[in-house]
XYZ file of C-alpha atoms in Angstrom:
513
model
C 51.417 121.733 53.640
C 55.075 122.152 54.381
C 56.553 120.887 57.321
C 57.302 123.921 60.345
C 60.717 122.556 60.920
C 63.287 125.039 61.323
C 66.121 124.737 58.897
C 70.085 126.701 58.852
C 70.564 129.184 56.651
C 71.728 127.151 53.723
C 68.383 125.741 53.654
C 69.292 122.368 54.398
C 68.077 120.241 57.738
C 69.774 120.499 60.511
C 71.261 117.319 61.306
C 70.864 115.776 64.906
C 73.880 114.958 66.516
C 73.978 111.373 67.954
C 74.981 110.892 71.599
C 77.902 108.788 71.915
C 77.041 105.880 73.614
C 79.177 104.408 76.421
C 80.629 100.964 74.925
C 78.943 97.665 76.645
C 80.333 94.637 78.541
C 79.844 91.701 75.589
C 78.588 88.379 76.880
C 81.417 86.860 79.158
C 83.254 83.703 78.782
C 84.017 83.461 82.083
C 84.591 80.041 83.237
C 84.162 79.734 86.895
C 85.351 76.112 88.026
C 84.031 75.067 92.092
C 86.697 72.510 92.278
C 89.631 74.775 92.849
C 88.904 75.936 95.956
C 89.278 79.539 95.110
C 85.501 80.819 95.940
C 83.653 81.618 93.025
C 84.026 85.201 93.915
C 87.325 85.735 93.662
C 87.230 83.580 90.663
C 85.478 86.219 89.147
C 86.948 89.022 91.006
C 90.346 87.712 89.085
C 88.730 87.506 85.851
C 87.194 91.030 85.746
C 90.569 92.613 86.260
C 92.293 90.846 83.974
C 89.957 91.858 81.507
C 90.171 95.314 82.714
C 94.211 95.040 83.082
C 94.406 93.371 79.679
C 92.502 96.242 78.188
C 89.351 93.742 76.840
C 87.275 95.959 79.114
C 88.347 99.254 78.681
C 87.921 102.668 80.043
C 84.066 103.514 80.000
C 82.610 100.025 79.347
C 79.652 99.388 81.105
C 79.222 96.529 83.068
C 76.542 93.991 82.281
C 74.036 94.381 85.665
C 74.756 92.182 88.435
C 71.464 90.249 87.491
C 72.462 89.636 84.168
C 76.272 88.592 84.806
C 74.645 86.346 87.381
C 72.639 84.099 84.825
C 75.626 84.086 82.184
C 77.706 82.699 84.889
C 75.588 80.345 86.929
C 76.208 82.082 90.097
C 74.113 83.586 92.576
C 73.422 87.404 92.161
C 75.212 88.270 95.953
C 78.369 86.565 93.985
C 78.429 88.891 91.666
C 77.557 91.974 94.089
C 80.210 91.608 95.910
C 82.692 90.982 92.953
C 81.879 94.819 92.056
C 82.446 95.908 95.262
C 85.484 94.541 95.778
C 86.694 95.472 92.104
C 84.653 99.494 93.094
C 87.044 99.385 96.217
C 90.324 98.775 94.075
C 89.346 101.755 91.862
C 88.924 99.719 88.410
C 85.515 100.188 88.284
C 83.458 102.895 89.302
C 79.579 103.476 90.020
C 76.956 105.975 88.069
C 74.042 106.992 89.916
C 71.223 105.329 88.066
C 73.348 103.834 84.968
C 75.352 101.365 86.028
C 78.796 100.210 86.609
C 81.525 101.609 84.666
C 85.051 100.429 84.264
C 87.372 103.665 85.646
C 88.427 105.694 83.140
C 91.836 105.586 84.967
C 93.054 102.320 86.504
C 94.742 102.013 90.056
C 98.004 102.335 89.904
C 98.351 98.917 92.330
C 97.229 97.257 89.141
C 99.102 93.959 89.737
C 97.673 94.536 93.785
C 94.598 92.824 94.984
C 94.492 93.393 98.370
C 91.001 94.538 100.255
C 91.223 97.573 100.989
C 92.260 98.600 104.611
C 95.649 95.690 104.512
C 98.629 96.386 104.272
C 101.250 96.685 101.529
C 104.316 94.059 101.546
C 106.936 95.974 102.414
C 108.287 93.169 100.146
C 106.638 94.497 96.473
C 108.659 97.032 95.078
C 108.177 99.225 92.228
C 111.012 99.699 90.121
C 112.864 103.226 90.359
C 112.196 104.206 93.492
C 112.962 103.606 96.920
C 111.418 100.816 99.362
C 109.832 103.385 101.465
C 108.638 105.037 98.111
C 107.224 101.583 97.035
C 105.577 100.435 100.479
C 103.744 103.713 100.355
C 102.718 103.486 96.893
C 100.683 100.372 97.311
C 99.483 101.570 100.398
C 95.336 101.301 99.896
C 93.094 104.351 99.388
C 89.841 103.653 101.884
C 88.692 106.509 100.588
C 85.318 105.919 97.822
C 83.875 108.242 95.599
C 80.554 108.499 93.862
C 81.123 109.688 90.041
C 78.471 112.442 89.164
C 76.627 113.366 92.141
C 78.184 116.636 93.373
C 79.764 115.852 96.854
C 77.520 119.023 98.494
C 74.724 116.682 97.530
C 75.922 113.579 99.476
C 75.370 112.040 102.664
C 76.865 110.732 104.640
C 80.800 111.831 104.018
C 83.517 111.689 106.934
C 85.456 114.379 108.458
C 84.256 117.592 107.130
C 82.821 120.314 109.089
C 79.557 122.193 108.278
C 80.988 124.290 105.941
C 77.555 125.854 105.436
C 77.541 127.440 108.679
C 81.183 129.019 108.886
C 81.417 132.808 109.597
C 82.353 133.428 105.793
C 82.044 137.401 106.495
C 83.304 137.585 110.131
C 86.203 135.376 108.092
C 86.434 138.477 104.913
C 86.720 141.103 107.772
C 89.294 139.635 109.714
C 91.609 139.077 106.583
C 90.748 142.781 105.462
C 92.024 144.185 108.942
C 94.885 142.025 108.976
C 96.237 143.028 105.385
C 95.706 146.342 105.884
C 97.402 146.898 109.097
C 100.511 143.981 108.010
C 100.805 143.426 104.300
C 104.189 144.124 104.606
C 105.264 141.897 107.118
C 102.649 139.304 106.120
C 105.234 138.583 103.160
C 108.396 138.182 104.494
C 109.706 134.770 105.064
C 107.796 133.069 108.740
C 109.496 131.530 111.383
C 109.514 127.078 110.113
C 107.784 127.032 113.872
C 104.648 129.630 112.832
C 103.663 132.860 112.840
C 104.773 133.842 117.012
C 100.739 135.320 117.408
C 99.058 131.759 116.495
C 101.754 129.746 118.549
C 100.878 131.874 121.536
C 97.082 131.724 120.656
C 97.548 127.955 120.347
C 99.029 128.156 123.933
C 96.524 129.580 125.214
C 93.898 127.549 123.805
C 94.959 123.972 124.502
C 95.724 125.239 128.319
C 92.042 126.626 129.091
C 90.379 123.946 126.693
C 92.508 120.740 126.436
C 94.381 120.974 129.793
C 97.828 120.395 127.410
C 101.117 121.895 129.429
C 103.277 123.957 127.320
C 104.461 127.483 126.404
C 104.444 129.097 122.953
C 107.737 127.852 122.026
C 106.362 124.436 122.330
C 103.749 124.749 119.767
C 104.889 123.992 115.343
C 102.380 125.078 113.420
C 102.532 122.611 110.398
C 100.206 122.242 106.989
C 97.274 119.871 109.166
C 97.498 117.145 111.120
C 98.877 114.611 108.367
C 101.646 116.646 108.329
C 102.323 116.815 112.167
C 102.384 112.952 112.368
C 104.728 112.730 108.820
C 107.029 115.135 110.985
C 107.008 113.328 114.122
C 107.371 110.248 112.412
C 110.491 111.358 110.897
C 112.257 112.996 113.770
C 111.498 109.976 116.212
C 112.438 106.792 114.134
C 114.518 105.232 112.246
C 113.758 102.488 109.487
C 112.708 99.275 110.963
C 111.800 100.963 113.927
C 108.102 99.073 115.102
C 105.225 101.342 116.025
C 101.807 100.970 117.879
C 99.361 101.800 115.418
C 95.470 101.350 116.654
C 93.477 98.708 115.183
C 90.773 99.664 113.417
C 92.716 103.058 113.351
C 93.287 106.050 110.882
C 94.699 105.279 107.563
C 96.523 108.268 106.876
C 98.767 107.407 110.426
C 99.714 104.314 109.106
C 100.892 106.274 105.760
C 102.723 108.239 107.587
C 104.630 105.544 109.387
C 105.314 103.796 106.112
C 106.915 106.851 104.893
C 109.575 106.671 107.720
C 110.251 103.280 107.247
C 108.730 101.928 110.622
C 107.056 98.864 111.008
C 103.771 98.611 111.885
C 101.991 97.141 114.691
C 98.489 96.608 114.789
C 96.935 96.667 118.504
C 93.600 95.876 118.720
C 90.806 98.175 120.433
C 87.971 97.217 122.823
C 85.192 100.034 124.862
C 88.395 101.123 126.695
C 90.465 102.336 124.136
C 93.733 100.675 122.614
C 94.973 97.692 124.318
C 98.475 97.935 125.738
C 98.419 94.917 126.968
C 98.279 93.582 124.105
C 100.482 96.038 122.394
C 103.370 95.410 124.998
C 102.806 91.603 124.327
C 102.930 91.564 120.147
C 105.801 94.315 120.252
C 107.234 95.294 124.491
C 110.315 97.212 122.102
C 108.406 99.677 119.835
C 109.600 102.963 119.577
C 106.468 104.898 119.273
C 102.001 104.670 119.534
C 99.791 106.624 117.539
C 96.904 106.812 119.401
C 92.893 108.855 119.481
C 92.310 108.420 123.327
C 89.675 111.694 123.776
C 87.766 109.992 120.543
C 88.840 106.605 118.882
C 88.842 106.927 115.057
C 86.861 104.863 114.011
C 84.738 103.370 117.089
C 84.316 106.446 118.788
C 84.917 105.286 122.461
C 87.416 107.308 124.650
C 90.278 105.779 126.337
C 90.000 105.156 130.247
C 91.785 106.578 132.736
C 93.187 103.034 133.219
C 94.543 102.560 129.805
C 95.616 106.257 129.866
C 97.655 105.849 132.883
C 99.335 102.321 131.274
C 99.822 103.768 128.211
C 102.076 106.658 130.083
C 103.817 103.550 131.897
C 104.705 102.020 129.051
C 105.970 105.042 127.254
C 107.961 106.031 130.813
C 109.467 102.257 131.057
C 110.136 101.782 127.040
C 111.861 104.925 126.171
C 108.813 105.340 123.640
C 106.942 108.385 122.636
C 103.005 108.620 122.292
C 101.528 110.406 119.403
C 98.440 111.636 120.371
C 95.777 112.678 117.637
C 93.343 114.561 119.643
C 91.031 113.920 116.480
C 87.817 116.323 116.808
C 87.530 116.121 120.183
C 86.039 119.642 120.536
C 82.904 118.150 119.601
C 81.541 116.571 123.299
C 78.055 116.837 123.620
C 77.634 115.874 127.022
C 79.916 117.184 130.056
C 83.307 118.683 129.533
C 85.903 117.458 127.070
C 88.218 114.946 128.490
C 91.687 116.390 129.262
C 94.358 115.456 126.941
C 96.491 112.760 127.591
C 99.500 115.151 127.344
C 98.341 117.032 130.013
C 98.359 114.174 133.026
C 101.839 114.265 133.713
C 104.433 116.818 133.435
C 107.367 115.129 131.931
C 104.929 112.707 129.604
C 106.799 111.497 126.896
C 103.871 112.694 124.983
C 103.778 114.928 121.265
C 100.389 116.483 120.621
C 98.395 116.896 117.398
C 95.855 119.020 116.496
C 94.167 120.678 113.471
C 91.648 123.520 112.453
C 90.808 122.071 109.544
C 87.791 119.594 110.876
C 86.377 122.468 113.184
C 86.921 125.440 110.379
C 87.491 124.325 107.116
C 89.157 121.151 105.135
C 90.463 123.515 103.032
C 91.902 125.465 105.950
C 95.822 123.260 105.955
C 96.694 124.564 109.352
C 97.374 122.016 112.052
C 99.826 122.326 115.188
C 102.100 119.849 117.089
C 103.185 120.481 121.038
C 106.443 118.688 121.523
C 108.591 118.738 124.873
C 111.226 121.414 125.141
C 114.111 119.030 124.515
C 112.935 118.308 120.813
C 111.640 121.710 119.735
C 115.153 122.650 117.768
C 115.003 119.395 116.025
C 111.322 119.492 115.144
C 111.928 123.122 113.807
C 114.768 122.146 112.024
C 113.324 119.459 110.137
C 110.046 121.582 109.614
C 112.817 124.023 107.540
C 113.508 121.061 105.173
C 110.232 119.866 104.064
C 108.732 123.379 102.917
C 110.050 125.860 105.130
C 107.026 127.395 107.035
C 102.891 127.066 106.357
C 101.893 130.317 104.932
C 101.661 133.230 107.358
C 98.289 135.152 105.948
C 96.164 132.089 107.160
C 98.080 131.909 110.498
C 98.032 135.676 110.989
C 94.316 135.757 110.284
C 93.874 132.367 112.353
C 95.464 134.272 114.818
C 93.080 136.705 115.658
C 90.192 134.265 114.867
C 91.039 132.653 118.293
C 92.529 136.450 119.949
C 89.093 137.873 119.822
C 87.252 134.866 120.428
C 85.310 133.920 116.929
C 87.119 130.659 117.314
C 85.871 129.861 121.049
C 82.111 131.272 119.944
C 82.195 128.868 116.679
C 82.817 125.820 118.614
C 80.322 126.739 120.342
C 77.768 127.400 117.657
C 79.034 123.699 116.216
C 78.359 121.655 118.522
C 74.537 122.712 119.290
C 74.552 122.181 115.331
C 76.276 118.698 115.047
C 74.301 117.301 118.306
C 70.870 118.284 116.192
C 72.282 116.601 113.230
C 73.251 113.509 115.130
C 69.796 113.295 116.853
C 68.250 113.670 113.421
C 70.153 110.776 112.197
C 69.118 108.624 115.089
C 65.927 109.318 114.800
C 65.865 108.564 110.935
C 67.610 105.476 111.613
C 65.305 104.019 114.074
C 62.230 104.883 111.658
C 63.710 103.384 108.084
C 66.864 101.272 109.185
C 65.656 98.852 111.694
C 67.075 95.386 111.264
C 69.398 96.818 108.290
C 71.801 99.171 110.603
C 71.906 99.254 114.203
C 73.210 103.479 115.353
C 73.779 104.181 118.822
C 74.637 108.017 119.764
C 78.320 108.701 120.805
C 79.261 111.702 123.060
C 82.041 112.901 120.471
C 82.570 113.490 117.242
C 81.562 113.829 113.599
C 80.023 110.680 112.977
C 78.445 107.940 114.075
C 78.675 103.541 113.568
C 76.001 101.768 112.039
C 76.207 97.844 112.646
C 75.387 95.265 110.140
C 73.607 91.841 110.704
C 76.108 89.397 111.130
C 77.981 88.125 108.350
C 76.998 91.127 105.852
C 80.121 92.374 104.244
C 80.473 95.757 104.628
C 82.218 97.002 101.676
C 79.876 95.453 99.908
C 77.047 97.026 101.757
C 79.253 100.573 101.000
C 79.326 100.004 97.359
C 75.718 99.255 97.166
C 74.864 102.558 99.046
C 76.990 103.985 96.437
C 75.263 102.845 94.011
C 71.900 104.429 95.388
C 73.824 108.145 95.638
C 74.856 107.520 99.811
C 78.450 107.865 100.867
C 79.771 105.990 103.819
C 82.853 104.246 104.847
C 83.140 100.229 105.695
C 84.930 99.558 108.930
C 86.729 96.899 107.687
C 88.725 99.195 105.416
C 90.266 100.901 108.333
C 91.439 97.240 109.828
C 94.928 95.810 109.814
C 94.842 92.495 111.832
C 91.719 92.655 113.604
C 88.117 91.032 112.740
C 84.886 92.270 113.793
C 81.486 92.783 113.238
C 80.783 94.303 109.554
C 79.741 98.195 109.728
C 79.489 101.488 108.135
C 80.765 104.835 108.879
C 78.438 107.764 108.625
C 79.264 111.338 108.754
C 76.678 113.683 109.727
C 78.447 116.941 110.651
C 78.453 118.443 106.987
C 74.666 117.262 106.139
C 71.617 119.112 106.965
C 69.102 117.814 108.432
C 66.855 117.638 105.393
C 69.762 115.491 103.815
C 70.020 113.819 106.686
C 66.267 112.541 106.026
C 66.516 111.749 102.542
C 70.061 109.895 103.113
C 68.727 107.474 105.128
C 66.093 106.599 103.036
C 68.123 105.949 99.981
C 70.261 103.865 102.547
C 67.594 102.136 103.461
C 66.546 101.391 99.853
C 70.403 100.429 99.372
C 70.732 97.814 102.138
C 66.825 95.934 101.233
């Protein structure tokens, strides 16, 4: 009887094509020797990137697991762990859910730069070809981590994005329908570098009845998000070598921007009350300039007292200084009103404010705003002309009546019921499956919350590991300059239903032992 295998027209068998198979890490001769003193892990840390610099390891190879590497090595398994995770944070290797760890198809470009991530750059390393600045920000670490192949809808717990699930999408289509209809023609003419005049006064409006921020329309740049606002004030209020308050752990992309205008940085550390200006006036009494969260501290979450607030305006008063303030998603209070902005307590504060739509409607949405005193409004508009001119005017004009007719008010709104749920559902998960891994306590603000470590569990490490397992969070200690602390993990919850939420926490769970 003849087989019932189907065959191609020509009669012959189809033949089966053979997957390609990812090429393997061979058995190592790494050498590890105790009487250096270099610690065995960065020992091996050292040898895994030159392998990968060197090209031995290329692009694809799997990594032997850490249990294997471990025995070949005569090291303990935690060793090797945290080898990967430092080598996962640098970018030359990445992690597969459920396959392994994979040297990154493309390499850092830092490649001669170990630093952890979350330090740094020497000012002093320079690339060749292009400018200092150029070079400092270059090197300049990316905290941010990815997970290769699990789509990012799937993942919990990522930072900074809104529920993007629950955004008016049709109220959205109507509103730019209208708006086309009734402007097309004016919606394509060349915008005023300080925004589209409808938004600006909207803005106004907003930040007065909301935020408590003084100002008029003519105060208020509408700029490409926030990163842009602080690259702009950076650049009209210092000059290279100029020293700057920068919080501490703080926001990576504010130190970016500073780097970019040639300032240097100083790290002030933060406590429950907010930055420290104490200290600040102590470690630098001449800096030109603070970058600061005060209504919610990225990344601790703790708002800045009326105290500090008060000093903070002191210092800025007696130094000749200006004070950036972020007010980073700080429409998101979940019990009693929003605190007023800091920009708002006295009426010649040396104070320029930043704010963004994109974390309450859309990351995708690149519209953020700056209020700056009257004085500096022609130079902040003029150097708005010269970096690209204007953000573009559909979004603003359509923006615009999001926050006329009062969507934008009613959204808010409609968020924060939704993100208070989603916290308490992360809470509650954590008490029932985290306990003695991850300690969470609720914040009033905000988009995500701190889990604590045990003491003396390295948190990158703890990240990579809940990468491995398909859960995205963010180590603390990445967002640290000077300052040492407890070891912890960032977890968004604003952009993860609740069912997520669940099933997150278990993997994380699973991830941590």
């Amino acid at each position: 009887m003849t087989s019932a295998k189907a065959t191609p027209r020509g009669g012959k068998p189809a033949r089966r094509r053979a997957r390609k198979r990812p090429p393997v890490m061979a058995a190592t001769s790494v050498v590890l020797d105790g009487s250096t003193g270099a610690s065995l892990q960065s020992q091996l840390v050292e040898a895994l990137r030159s392998a990968i610099v060197s090209g031995r390891l290329g692009p694809g190879t799997r990594l032997l697991s850490t249990r294997a590497l471990a025995e070949q090595v005569d090291v303990s398994r935690n060793t090797v762990l945290n080898a990967y995770s430092r080598l996962l944070s640098e970018g030359y290797l990445r992690g597969h859910l459920g396959s392994g760890t994979y040297v990154a198809s493309e390499l850092p470009e830092r490649l001669q730069s170990s630093r952890r991530a979350g330090q740094q750059a020497p000012v002093a390393r320079h690339t060749p070809g292009i400018s200092r600045r150029g070079s400092a920000v270059a090197h300049l670490p990316d905290v941010r981590l990815s997970a290769p192949g699990i789509p990012e809808s799937r993942l919990a717990f990522r930072m900074g994005t809104p529920a993007v699930d629950a955004f008016p999408s049709d109220l959205w289509g109507r509103l730019l329908h209208t708006r086309w209809r009734r402007s097309w023609g004016d919606l394509l003419k060349r915008a005023d570098p300080g925004g589209h005049p409808p938004l600006r006064r909207a803005v106004a409006d907003y930040l007065a009845t909301s935020r408590g921020v003084r100002c008029v329309p003519e105060q208020v740049i509408i700029v490409n998000g926030a990163q842009q606002a602080m690259s702009l004030a950076a650049q009209v209020l210092l000059d290279p070598g100029d020293a700057a308050w920068v919080e501490d752990p703080g926001y990576f992309a504010s130190r970016g921007a500073l780097v970019a205008a040639g300032a240097t940085l100083v790290p002030v550390p933060v406590d429950d009350e907010g930055l420290d200006v104490e200290a600040g006036t102590r470690l630098s009494p001449d800096a030109r300039l603070a970058i600061v969260t005060p209504a919610h501290q990225f990344p601790l979450g703790v708002a800045m007292s009326q105290a500090r607030r008060q000093a903070l305006l002191a210092w800025a008063a007696r130094s000749d200084a200006w004070i950036v303030e972020d007010d980073y998603d700080s429409e998101f209070r979940y019990e009693g009103r929003p605190l007023p902005a800091l920009q708002g307590l006295s009426p010649d504060a040396r104070v320029i404010y930043i704010g963004t739509f994109s974390k309450v409607v859309s990351p995708a949405l690149r519209v953020g705003y700056l209020v700056v005193p009257e004085s500096l409004v022609q130079a902040f508009c003029a150097a708005r002309r010269f970096i690209d001119t204007h953000t573009p005017v559909v979004e603003q004009a359509v923006l615009a009546d999001f926050l006329v007719e009062g969507h934008f008010s009613r959204h808010v709104r409609r968020m924060r019921v939704l993100y208070g749920r989603r916290q308490d559902a992360l809470l509650e998960a954590a008490r029932r499956e985290l306990a003695g891994r991850l300690r969470l306590e609720p914040l009033h603000t905000g988009m995500h919350l701190v889990g604590w470590l045990p003491e003396g569990e390295d948190d990158v490490a703890a990240a990579a590991r809940g990468i491995e397992a398909g859960v995205m969070s963010q180590p603390l200690s990445a967002f640290r300059v000077a300052s040492r602390g407890p070891g912890a993990l960032l977890l968004g919850y604003s952009c993860v239903p609740e069912a997520q939420i669940e099933e997150g926490v278990r993997l994380l769970a699973r991830a941590l032992g």
